[in-house]
Coordinates of C-alpha atoms in Angstrom, one line a residue:
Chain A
X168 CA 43.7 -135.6 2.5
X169 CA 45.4 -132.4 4.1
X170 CA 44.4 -131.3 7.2
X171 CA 43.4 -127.6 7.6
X172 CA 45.7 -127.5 10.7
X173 CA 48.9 -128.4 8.4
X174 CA 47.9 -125.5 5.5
X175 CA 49.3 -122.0 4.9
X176 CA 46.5 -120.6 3.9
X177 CA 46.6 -116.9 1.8
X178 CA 43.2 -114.6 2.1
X179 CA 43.0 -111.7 -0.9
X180 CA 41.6 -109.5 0.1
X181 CA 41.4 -107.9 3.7
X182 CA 37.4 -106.0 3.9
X183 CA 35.2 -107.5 5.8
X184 CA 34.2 -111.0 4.8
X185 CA 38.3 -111.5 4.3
X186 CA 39.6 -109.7 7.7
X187 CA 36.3 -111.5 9.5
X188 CA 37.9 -115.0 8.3
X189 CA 41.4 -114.3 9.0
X190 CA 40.5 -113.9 12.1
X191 CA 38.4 -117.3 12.4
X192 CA 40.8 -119.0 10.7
X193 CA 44.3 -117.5 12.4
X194 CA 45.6 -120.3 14.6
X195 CA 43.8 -123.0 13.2
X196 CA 46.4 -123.4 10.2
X197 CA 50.1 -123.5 9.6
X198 CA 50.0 -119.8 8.6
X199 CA 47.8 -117.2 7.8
X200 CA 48.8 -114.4 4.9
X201 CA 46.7 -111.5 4.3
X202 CA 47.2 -109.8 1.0
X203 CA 46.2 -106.2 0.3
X204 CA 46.8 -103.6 -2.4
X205 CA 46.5 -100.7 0.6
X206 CA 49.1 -100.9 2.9
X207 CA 47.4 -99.1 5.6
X208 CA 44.7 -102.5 5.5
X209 CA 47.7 -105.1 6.0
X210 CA 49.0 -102.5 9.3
X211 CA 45.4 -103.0 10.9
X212 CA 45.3 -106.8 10.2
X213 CA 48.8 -107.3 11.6
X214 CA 47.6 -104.9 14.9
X215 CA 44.3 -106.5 15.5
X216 CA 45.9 -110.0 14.5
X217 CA 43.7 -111.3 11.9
X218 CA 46.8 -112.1 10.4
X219 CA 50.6 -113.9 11.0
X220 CA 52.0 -111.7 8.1
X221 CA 50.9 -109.3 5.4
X222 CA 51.7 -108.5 1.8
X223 CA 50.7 -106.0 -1.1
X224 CA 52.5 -108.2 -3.9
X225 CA 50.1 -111.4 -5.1
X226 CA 52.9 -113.6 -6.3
X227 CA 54.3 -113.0 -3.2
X228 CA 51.4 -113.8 -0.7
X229 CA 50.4 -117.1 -3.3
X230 CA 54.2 -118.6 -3.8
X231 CA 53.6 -121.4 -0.7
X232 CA 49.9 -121.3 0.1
X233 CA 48.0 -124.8 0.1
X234 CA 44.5 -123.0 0.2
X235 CA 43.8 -119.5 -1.2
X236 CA 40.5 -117.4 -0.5
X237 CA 39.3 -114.9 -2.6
X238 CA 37.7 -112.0 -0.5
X239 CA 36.8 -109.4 -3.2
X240 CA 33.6 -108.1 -4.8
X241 CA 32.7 -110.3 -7.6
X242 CA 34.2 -109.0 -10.7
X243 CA 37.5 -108.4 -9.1
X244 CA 37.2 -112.0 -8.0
X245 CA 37.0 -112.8 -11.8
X246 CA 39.4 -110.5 -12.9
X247 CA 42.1 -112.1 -10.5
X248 CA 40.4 -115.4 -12.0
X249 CA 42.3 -114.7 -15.0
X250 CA 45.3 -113.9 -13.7
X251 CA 46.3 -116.4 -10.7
X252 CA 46.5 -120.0 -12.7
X253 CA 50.3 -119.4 -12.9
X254 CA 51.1 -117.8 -9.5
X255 CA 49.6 -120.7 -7.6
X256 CA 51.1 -123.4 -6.2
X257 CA 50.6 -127.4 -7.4
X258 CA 48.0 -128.6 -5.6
X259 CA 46.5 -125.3 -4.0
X260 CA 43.0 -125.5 -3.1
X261 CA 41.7 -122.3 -4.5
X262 CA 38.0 -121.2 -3.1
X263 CA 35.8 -118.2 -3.2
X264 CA 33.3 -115.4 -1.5
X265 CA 32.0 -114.3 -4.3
X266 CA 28.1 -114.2 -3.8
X267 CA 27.3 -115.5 -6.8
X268 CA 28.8 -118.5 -8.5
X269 CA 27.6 -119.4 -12.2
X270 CA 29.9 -117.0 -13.9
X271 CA 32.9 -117.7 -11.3
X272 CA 32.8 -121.2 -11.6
X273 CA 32.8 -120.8 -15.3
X274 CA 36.0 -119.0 -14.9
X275 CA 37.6 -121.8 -12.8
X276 CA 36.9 -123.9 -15.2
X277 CA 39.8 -122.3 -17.0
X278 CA 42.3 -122.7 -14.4
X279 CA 45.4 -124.5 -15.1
X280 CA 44.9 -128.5 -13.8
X281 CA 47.3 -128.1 -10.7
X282 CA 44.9 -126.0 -9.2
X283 CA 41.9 -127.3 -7.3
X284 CA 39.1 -124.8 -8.0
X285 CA 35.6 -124.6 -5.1
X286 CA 33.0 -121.8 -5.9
X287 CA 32.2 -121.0 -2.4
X288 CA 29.4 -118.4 -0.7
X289 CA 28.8 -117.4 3.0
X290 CA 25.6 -116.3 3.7
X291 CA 26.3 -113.9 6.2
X292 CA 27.3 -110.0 6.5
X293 CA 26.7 -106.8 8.0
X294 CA 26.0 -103.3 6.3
X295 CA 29.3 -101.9 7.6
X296 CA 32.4 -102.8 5.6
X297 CA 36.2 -103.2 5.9
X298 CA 38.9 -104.5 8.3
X299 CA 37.7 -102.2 11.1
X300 CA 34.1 -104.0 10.9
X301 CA 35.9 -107.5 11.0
X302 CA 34.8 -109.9 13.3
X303 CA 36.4 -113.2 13.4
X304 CA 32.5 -115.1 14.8
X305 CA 31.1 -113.5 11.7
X306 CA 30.6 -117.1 9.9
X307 CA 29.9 -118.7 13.2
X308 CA 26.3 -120.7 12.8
X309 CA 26.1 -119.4 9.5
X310 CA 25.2 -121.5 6.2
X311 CA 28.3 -121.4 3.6
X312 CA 27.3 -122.4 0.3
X313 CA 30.0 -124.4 -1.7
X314 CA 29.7 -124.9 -5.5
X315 CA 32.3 -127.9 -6.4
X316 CA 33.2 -128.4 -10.3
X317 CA 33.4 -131.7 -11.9
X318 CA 37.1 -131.2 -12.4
X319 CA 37.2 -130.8 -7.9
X320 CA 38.2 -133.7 -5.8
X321 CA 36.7 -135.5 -3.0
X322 CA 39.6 -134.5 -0.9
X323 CA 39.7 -131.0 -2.4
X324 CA 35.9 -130.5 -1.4
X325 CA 36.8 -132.3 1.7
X326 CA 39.2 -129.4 2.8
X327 CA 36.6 -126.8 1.7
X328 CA 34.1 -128.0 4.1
X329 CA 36.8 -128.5 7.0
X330 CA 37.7 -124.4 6.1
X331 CA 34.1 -124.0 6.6
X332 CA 33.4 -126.0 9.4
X333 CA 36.7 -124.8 11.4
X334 CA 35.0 -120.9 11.6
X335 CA 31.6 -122.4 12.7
X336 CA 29.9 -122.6 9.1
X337 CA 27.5 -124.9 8.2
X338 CA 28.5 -126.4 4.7
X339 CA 25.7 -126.7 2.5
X340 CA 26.7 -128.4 -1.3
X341 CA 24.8 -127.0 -4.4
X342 CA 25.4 -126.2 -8.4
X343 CA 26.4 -122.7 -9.1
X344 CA 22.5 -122.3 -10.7
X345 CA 20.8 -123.5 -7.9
X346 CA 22.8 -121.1 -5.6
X347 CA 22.1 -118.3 -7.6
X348 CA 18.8 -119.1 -7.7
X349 CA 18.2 -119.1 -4.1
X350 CA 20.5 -116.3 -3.2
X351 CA 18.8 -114.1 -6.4
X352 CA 15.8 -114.8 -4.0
X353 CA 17.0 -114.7 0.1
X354 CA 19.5 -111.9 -0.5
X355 CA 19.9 -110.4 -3.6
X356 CA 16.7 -109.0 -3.9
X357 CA 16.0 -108.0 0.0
X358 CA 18.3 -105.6 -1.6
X359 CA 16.8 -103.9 -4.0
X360 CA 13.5 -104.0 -1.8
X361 CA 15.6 -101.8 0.5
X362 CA 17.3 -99.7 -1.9
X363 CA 13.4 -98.8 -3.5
X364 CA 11.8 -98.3 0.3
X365 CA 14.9 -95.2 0.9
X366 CA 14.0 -94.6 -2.4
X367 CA 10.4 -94.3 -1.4
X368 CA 11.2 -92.9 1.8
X369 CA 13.4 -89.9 0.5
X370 CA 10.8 -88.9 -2.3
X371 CA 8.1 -88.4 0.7
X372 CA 10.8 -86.7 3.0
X373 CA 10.7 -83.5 0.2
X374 CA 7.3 -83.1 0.7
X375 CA 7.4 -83.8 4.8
X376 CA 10.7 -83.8 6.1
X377 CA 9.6 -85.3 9.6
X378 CA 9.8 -88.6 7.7
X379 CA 13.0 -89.2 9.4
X380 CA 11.9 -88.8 12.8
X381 CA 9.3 -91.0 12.5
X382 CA 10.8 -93.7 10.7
X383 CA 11.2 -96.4 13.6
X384 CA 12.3 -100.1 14.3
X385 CA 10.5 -101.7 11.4
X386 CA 11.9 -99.2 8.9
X387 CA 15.2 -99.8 10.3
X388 CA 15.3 -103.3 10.1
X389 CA 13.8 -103.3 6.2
X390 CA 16.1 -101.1 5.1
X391 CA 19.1 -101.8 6.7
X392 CA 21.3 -103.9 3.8
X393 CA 20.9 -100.6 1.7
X394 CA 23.9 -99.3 3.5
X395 CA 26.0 -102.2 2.8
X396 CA 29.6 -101.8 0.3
X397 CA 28.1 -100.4 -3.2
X398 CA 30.6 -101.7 -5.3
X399 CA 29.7 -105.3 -3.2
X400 CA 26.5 -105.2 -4.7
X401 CA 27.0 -103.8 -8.2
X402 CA 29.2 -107.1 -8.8
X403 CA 26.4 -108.9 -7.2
X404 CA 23.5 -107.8 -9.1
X405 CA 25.6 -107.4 -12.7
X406 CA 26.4 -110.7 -12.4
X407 CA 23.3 -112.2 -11.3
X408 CA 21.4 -110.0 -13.8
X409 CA 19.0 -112.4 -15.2
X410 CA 18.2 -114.5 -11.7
X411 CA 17.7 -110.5 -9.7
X412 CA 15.1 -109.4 -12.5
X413 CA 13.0 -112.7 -12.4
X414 CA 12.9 -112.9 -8.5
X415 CA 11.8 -109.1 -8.7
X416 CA 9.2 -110.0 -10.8
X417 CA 7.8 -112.8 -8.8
X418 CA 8.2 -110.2 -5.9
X419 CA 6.0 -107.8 -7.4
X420 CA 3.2 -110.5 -8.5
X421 CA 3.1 -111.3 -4.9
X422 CA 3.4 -107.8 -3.3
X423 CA 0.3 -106.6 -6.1
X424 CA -2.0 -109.8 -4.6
X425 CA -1.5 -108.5 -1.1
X426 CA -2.1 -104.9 -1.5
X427 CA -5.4 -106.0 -3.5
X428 CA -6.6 -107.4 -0.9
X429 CA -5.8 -104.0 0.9
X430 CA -7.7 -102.3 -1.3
X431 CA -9.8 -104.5 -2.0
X432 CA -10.8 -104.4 1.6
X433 CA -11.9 -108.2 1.7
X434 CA -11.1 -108.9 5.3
X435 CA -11.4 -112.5 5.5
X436 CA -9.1 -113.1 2.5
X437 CA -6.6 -110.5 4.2
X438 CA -6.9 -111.9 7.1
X439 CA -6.0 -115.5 6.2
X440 CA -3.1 -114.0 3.7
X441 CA -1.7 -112.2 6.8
X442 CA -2.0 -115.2 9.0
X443 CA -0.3 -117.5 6.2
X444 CA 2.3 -115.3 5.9
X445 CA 3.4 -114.9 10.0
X446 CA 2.9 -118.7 10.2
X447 CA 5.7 -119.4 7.6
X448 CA 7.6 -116.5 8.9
X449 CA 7.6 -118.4 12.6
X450 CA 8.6 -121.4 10.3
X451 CA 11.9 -119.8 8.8
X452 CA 12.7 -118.1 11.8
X453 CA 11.5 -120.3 14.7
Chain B
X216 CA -2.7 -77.9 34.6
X217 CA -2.8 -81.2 36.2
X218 CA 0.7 -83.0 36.9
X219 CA 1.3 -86.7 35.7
X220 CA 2.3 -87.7 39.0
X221 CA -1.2 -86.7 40.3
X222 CA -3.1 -88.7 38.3
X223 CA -5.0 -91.8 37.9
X224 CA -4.3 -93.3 35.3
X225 CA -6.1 -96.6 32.8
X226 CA -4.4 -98.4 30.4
X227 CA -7.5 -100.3 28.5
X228 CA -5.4 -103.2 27.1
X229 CA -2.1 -104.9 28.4
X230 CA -0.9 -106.7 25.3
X231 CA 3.0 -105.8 24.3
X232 CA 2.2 -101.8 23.8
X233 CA -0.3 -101.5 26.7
X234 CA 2.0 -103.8 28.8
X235 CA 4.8 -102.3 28.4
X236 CA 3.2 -98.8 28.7
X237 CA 2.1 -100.0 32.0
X238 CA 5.4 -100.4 33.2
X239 CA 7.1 -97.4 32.4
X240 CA 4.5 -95.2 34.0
X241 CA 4.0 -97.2 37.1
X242 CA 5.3 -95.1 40.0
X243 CA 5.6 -92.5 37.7
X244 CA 1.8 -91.5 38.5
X245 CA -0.5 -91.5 41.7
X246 CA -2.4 -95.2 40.9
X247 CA -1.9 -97.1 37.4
X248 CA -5.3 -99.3 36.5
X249 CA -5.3 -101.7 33.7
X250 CA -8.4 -103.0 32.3
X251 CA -8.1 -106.5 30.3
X252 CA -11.0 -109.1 29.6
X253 CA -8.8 -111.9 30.1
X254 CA -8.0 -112.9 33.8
X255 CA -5.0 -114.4 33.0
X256 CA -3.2 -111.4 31.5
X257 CA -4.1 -109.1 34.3
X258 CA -2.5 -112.2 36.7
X259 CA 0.7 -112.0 34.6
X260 CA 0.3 -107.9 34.5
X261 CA -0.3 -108.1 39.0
X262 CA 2.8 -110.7 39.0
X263 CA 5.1 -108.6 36.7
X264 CA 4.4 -105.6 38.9
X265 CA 3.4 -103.3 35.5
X266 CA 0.0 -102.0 37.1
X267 CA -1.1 -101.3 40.5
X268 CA -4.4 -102.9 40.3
X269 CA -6.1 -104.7 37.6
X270 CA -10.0 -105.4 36.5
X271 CA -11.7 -107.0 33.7
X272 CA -15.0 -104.2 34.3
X273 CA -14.5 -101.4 32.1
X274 CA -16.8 -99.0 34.0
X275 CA -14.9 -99.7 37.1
X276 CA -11.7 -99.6 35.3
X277 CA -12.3 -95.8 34.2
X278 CA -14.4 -94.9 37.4
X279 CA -12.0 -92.5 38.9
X280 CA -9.2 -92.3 35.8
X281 CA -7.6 -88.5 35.7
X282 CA -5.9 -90.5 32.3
X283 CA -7.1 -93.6 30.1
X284 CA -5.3 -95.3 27.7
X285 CA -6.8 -97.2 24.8
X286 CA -4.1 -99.5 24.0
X287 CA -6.1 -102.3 21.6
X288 CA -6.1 -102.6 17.7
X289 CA -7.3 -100.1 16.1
X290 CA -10.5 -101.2 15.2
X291 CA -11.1 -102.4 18.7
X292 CA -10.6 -98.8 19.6
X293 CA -12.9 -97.3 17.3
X294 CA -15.2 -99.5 18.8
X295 CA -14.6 -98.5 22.7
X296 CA -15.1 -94.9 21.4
X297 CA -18.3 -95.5 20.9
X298 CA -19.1 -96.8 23.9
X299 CA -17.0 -95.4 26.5
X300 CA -18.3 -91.6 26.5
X301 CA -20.8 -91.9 29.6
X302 CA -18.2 -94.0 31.6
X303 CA -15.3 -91.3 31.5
X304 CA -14.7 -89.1 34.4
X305 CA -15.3 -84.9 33.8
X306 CA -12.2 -83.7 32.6
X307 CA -10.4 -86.7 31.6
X308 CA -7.7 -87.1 29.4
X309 CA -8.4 -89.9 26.6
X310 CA -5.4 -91.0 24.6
X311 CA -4.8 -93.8 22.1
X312 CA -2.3 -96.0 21.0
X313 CA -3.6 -96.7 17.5
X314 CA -1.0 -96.6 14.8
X315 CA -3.4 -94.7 12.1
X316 CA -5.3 -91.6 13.4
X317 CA -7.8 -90.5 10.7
X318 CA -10.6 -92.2 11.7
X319 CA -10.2 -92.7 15.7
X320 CA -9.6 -88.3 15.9
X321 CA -12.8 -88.4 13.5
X322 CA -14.9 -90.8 16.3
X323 CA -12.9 -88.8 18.8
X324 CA -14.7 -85.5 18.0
X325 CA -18.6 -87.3 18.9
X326 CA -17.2 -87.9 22.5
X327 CA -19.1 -85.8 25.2
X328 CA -18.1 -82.3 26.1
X329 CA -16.6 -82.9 29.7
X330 CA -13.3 -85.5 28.3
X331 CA -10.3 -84.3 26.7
X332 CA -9.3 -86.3 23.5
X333 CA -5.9 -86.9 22.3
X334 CA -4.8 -89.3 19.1
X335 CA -1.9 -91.0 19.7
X336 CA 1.2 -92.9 17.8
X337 CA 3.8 -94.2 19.1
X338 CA 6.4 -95.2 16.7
X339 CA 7.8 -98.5 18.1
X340 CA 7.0 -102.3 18.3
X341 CA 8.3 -105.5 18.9
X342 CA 7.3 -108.7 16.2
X343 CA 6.4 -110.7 18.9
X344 CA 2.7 -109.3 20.9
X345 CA 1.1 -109.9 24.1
X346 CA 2.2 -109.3 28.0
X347 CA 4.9 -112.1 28.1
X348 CA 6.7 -109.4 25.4
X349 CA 6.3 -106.3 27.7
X350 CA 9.1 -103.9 27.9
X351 CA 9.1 -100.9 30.3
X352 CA 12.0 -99.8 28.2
X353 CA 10.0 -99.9 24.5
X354 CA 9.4 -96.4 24.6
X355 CA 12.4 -95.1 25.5
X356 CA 14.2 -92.8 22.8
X357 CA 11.7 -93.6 20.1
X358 CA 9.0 -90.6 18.6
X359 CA 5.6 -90.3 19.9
X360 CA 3.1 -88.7 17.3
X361 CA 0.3 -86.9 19.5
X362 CA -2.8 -85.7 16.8
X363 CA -5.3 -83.1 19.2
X364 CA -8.4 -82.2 18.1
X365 CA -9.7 -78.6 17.5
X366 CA -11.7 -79.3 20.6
X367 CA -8.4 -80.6 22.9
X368 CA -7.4 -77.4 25.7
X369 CA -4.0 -77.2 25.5
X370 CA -3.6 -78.3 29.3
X371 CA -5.2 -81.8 28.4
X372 CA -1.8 -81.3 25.3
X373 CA 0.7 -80.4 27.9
X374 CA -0.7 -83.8 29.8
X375 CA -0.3 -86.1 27.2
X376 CA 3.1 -84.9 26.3
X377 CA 3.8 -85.2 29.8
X378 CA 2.9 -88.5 30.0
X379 CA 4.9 -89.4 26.7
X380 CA 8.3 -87.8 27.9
X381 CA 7.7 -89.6 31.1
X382 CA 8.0 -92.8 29.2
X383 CA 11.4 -91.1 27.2
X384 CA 9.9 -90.9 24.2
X385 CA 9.8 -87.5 21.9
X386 CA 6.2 -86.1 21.5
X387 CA 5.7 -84.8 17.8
X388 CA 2.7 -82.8 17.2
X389 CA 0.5 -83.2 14.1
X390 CA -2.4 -83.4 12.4
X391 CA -4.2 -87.0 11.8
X392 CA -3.8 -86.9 8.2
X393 CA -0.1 -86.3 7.9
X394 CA 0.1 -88.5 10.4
X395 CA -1.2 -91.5 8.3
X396 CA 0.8 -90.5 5.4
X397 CA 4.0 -90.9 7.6
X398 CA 2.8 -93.7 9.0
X399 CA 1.9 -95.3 5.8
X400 CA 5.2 -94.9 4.1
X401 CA 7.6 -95.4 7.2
X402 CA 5.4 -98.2 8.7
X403 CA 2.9 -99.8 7.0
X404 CA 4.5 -100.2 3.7
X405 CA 7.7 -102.1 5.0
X406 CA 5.1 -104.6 7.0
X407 CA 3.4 -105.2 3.4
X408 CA 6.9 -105.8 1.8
X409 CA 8.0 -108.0 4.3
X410 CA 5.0 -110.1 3.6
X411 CA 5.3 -110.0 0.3
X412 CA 8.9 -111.2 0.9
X413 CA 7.9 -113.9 2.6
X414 CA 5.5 -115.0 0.4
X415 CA 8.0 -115.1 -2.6
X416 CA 10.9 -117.1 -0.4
X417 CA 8.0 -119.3 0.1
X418 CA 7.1 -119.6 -3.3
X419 CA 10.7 -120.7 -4.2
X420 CA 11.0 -122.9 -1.2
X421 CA 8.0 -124.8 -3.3
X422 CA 10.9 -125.8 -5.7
X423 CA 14.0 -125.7 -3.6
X424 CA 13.5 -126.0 0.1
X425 CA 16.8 -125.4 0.4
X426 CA 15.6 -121.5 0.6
X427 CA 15.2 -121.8 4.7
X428 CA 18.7 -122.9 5.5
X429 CA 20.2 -119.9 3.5
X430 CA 18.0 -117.3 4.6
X431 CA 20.5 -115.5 6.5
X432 CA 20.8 -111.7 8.0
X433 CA 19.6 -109.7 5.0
X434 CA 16.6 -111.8 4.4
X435 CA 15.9 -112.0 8.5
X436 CA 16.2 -108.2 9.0
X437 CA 13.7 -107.4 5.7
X438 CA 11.1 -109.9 6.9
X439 CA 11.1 -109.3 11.1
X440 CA 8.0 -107.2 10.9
X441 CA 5.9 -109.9 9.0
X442 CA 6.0 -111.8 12.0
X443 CA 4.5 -109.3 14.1
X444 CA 0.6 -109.9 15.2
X445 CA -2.6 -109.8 12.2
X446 CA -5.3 -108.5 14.1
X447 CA -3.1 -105.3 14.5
X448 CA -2.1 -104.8 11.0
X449 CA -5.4 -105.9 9.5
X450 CA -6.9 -102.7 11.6
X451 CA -4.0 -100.8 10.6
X452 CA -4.3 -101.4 7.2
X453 CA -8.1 -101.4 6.9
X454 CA -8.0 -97.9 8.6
X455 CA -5.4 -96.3 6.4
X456 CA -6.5 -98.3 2.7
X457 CA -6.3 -95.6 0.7
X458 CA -2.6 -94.2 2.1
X459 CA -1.3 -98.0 2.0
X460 CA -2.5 -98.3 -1.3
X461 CA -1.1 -95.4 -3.0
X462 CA 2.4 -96.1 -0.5
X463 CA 2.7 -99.1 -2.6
X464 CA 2.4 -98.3 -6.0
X465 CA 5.1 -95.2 -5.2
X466 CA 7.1 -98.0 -3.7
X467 CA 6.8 -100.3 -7.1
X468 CA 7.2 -97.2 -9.1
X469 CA 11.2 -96.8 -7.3
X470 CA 11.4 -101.0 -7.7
X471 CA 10.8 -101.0 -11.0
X472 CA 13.3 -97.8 -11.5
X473 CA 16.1 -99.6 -9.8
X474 CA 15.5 -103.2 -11.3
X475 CA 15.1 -101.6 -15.1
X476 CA 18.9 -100.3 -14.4
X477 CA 20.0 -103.8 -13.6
X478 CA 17.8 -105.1 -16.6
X479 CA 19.7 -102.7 -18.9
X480 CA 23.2 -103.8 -17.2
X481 CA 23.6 -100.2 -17.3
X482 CA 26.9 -99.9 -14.5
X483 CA 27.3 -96.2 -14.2
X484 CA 23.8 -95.5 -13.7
X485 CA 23.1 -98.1 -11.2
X486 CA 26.4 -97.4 -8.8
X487 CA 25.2 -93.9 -8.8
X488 CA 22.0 -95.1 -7.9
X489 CA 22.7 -97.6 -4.9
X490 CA 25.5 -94.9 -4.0
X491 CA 22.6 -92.3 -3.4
X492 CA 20.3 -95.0 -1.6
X493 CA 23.5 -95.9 0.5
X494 CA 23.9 -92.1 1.6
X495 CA 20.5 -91.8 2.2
X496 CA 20.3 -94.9 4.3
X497 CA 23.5 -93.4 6.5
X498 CA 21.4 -90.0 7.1
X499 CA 18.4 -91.5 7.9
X500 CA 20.4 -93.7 10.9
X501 CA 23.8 -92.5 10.9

């Protein structure tokens, strides 16, 4: 099994879920190589030493890496999925930060055999993007979903987790389904819930523009992922299509039973659904 | 026109608004009363050094008040305003924290002739409630809505936005209705869809319990408020059922909108969507 402390590790892609582990991860290997199509990315890496060295040409920043990490929205993570089989190394450990998995994995799957393929997802980020919002304690405490095929081995999954673990993640093991499943539901569609409250928001601002000034703490905090990177999240949802749809649906069946009750104006059943719903909220978030 | 730092004034209530309101007036005013029913809070209140004096007697609470605060749910203060007519000094100025305004201005208007009333909103809060979660700060920077009556001189105005810039919050005059309308959409809405979202994580976690450890930022942002305390939001939302009500279905109107465009996979339509939102978002909290 390679030790992470040995590996020259390449990151593609230098936003902020790339810069934010180059950072974590610079000093802990054998070399860290940030690769970056805009030039002006790879200078601000270099100055705030996310990264030992920089490149714009792919072959170049792949030719000796033992672990490579995708860092771009989805569908260029595919794209580059489709490409990279013959630009890697023998033996490369090749993992992900795509946040959703079923139809990246399914790509892997194509991958030439030298190549050791894990689907990976962090589940952190912030509503600002690229290098300048890169923090290198970013994954620190945070759950890192990995997504292993059947073609991965121990010792490939084993350096996954080590990658993980070295930048303060927790490793959590899962099918590609099951993590699109739960992140269609814990992130993907706080999303859209966001998106449609500015939505909401904006259409009652043209009727009474103080709607901004009065739009406080709790509005904040509810709509705050709908500034995050748009092309992020059109990757996200277009590839996650069927799972966002369903968990919106289930939303709505459960938003239309509380707002019943609202005007409904049954107290005790409002009450107790209010009550239920703190009580588990304390529960997730002790 | 009588000067804030003349005054008496009573805070009726010392949970987390009345508390914390407490604090950033004391010293700012000639004696600051609160009255509580439970020993124990006005001991913590006393020990914290947010009021001068405290009693659990009403009567003797508002004796000699120049300035009384209702600082209770709402419902709770519909109540007092019933009640608390013959025990107000001539000339006193009666404000409220409620966060809906319809009906308290409407039991406002029965009070007698010789006290001044004055609806109040302040738009801020903390998830977690009582005295423990006081904050002398809380008010600072955020917007006050102030809702006078046709009967309210504007002396007994000037005071209460007196008392609110004392605190370094903005005053922001309206009338009772708009003000629930804001309030619904900015405020009571994004409390329903955090419960909502709560109850649909919770509904998955049924199947994959898995949901809690990856609940990460997004999820913890969209669902703070949910935590925050029921008897509060079951006033507000009893008192403002008809504003909530309609809120929401404008809300699922814009959900449905945005999760039809990811149905339809259609790619230009949707980035120029969550584009819009995004730039929205960024003027709303730049």
């Amino acid at each position: 099994v390679k030790r992470l402390s040995d590996c020259r590790i390449t990151i593609v892609g230098l936003g902020l879920m790339g810069g934010s582990l180059a950072g974590a991860l610079r000093g802990q290997c054998r070399e860290l190589t940030g690769v970056e199509r805009q030039p002006a990315v790879l200078a601000v890496a270099l100055s705030r030493q996310l990264i030992d060295r920089g490149t714009t040409d792919l072959g170049a920043g792949l030719a000796r890496a033992d672990v490579v990490v995708l860092a771009t929205p989805v569908r260029t993570i595919l794209k580059l999925l489709g490409e990279i089989g013959p630009l890697l190394p023998a033996g490369c450990l090749l993992l992900d930060l795509g946040s959703t998995k079923a139809q990246v994995v399914a790509r892997m799957e194509a991958l030439p055999d030298h190549v050791q393929p894990l689907g990976g997802h962090p589940m952190c980020g912030k509503e600002v993007s690229g290098i300048e919002a890169a923090d290198p304690d970013l994954y620190q405490g945070q759950t890192w979903m990995l997504c292993p095929l059947l073609r991965t081995t121990p010792a490939a999954l084993a350096l996954g987790c080590a990658l993980v673990t070295a930048v303060g993640a927790r490793p959590l093991v899962l099918d590609a389904a099951r993590q699109d499943d739960l992140s269609g539901t814990v992130s993907h569609l706080p999303y859209l819930l966001a998106c449609a409250l500015i939505d909401t928001a904006h259409a009652v601002a043209a009727a009474d523009p103080a709607v901004g000034e009065v739009a406080a703490g709790g509005f904040c905090d509810t709509s705050r992922v709908a500034a995050s990177d748009v092309t992020m999240w059109l990757d996200i949802l277009l590839t996650n299509r069927e799972v966002v749809v369903q968990a919106v649906r289930t939303y709505q069946a459960h938003l239309d039973q509380l707002v019943g009750l609202v005007a409904g104006g049954d107290e005790v059943a409002l009450r107790a659904a209010l009550g239920a719903v703190r009580e588990k909220r304390l529960e997730m978030f002790p």
